[in-house]
PDB file of C-alpha atoms in Angstrom:
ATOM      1  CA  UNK A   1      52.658   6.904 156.536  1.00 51.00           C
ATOM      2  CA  UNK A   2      49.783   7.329 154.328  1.00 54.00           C
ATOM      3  CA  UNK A   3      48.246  10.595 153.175  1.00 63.00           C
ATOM      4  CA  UNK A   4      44.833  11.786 154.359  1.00 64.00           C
ATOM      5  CA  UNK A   5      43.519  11.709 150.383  1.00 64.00           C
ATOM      6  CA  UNK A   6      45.121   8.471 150.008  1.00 68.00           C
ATOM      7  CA  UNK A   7      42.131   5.799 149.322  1.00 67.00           C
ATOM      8  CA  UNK A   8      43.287   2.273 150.659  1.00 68.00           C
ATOM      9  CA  UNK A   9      41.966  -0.143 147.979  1.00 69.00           C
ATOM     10  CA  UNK A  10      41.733  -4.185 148.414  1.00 66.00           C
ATOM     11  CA  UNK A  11      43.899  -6.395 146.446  1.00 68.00           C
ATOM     12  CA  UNK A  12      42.002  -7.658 143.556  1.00 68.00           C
ATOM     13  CA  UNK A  13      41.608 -11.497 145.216  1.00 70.00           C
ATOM     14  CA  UNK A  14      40.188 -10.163 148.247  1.00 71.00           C
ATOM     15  CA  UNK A  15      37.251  -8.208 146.599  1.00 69.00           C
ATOM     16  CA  UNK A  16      33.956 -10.254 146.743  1.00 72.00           C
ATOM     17  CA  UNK A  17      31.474  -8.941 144.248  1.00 70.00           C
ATOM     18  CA  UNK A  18      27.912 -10.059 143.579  1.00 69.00           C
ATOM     19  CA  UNK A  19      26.195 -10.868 140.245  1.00 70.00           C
ATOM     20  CA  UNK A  20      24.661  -7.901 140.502  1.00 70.00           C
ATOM     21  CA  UNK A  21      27.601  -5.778 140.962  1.00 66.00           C
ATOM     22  CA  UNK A  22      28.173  -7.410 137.140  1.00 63.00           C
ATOM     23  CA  UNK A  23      24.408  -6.378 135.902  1.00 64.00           C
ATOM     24  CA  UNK A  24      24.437  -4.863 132.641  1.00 69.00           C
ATOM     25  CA  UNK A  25      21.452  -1.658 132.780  1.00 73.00           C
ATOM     26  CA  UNK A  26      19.703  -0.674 129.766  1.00 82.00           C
ATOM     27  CA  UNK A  27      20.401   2.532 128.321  1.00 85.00           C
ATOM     28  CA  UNK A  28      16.576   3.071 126.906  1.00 87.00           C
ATOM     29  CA  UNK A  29      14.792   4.043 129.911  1.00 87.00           C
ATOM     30  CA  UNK A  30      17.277   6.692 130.742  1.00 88.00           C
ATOM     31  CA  UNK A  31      17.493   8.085 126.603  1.00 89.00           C
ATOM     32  CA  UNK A  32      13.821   7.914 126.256  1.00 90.00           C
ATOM     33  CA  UNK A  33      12.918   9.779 130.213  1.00 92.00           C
ATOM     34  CA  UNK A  34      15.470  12.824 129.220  1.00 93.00           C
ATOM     35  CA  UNK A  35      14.922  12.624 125.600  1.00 93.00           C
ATOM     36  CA  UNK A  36      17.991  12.075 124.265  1.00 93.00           C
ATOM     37  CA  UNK A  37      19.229  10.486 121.133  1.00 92.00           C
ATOM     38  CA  UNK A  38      21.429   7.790 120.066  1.00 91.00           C
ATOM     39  CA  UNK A  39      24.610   7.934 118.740  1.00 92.00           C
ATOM     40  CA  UNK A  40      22.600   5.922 115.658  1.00 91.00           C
ATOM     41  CA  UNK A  41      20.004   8.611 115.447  1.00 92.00           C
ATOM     42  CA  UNK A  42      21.919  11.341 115.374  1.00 95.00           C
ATOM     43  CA  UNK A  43      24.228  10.021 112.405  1.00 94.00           C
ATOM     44  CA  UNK A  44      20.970   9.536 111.048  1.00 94.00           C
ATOM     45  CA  UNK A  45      19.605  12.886 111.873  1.00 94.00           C
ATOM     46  CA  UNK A  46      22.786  14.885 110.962  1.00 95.00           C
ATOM     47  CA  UNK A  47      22.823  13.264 107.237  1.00 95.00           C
ATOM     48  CA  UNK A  48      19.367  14.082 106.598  1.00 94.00           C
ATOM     49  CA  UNK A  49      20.142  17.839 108.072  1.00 95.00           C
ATOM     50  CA  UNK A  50      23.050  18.063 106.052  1.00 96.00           C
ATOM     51  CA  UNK A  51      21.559  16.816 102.809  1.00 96.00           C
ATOM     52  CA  UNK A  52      18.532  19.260 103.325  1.00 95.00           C
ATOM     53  CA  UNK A  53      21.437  22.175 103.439  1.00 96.00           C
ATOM     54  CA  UNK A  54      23.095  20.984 100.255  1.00 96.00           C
ATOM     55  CA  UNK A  55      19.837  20.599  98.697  1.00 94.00           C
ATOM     56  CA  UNK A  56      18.372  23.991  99.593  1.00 94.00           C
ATOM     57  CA  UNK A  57      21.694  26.138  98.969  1.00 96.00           C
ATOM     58  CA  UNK A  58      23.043  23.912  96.482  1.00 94.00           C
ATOM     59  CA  UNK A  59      26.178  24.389  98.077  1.00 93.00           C
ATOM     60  CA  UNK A  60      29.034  23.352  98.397  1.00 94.00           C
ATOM     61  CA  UNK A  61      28.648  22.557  94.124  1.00 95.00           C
ATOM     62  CA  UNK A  62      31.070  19.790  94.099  1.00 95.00           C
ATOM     63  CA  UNK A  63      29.045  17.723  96.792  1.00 95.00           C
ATOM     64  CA  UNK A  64      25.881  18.855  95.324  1.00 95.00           C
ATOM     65  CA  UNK A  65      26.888  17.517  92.192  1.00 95.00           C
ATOM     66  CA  UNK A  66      26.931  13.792  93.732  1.00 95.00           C
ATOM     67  CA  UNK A  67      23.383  13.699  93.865  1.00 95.00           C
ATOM     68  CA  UNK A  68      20.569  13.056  91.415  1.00 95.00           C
ATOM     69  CA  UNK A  69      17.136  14.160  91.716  1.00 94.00           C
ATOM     70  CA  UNK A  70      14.263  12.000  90.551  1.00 94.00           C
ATOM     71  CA  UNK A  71      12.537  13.395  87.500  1.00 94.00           C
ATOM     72  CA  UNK A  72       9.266  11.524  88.615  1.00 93.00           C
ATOM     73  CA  UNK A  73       9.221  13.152  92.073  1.00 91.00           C
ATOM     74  CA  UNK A  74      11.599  16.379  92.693  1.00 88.00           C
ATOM     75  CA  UNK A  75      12.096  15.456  96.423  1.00 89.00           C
ATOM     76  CA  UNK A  76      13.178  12.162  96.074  1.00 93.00           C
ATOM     77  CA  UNK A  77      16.899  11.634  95.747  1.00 95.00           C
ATOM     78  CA  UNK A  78      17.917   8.759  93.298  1.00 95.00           C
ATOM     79  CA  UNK A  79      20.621   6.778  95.454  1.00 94.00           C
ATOM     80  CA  UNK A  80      23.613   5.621  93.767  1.00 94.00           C
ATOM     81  CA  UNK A  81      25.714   1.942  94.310  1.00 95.00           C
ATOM     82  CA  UNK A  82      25.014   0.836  97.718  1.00 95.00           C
ATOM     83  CA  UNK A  83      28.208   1.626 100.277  1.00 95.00           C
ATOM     84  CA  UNK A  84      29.226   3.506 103.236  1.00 93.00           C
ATOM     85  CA  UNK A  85      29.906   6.960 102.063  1.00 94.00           C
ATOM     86  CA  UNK A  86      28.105   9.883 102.557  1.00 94.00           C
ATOM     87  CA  UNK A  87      26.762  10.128  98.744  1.00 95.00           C
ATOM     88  CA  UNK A  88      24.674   6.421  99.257  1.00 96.00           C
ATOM     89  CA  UNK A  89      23.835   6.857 103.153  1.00 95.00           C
ATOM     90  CA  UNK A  90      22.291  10.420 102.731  1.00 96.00           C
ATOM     91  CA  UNK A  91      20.194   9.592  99.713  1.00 96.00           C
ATOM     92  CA  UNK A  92      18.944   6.553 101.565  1.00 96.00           C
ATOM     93  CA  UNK A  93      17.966   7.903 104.734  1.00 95.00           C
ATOM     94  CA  UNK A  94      16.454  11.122 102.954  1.00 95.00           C
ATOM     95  CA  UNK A  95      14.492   8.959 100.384  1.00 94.00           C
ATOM     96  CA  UNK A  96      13.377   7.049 103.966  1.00 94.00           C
ATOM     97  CA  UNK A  97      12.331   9.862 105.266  1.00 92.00           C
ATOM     98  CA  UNK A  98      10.598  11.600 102.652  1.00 90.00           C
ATOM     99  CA  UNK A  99       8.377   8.652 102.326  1.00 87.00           C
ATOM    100  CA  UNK A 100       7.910   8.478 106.020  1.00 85.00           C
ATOM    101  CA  UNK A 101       6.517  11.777 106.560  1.00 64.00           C
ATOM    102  CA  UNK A 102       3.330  10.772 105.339  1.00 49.00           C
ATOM    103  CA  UNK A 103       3.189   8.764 108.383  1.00 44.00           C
ATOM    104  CA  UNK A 104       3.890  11.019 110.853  1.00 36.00           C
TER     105      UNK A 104
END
C-alpha cells in the first residue's frame, strides 16, 4: 500500500525528455531585472570595502602594514608581486577603481 504523500516517480528509462527540458537559461536577465550581484562582483566589491576600512582606520596594523601607498598619488596603492592573496588582489582592484572613478 502506498502512502497518500508518497510521489510515484518513473524509472529513469521510461522518462522522455525534450531538448528543451536540457536548455541551459542565462542568469543575466534575472541579476540585472532584480539588481543583484555576482558572486565575481561582490569578491570584487567586498575587497575594495575592506581595503577602504583598513585604509581609513589603519586598522588592524599588521594588515595595514602590507600595503604601500604611492608617494606620487596618496590614493593609489602600490601593488606588490602578482598572486592570489588578499595583499595583491585588493591593491589591484582599488588602484582599478580609483582610476575608474573618473569615469563614472
Amino acid at each position: 500500500l502506498k502512502r497518500k504523500n508518497e510521489k510515484i516517480t518513473k524509472p529513469l528509462r521510461c522518462q522522455i525528455l525534450s531538448n528543451n527540458f536540457h536548455a541551459k537559461e542565462s542568469t543575466k536577465p534575472i541579476f540585472k531585472q532584480h539588481d543583484l550581484l555576482t558572486v565575481y562582483n561582490l569578491y570584487r566589491l567586498r575587497c575594495i570595502v575592506e581595503l577602504f576600512k583598513i585604509m581609513k582606520y589603519r586598522l588592524p596594523i599588521a594588515i595595514y602594514s602590507l600595503f604601500t601607498r604611492s608617494k606620487r598619488k596618496d590614493s593609489l596603492i602600490i601593488t606588490p608581486a602578482p598572486s592570489h592573496n588578499f595583499t595583491y588582489k585588493a591593491s589591484w582592484l582599488w588602484n582599478l577603481f580609483r582610476n575608474s572613478e573618473s569615469d563614472l
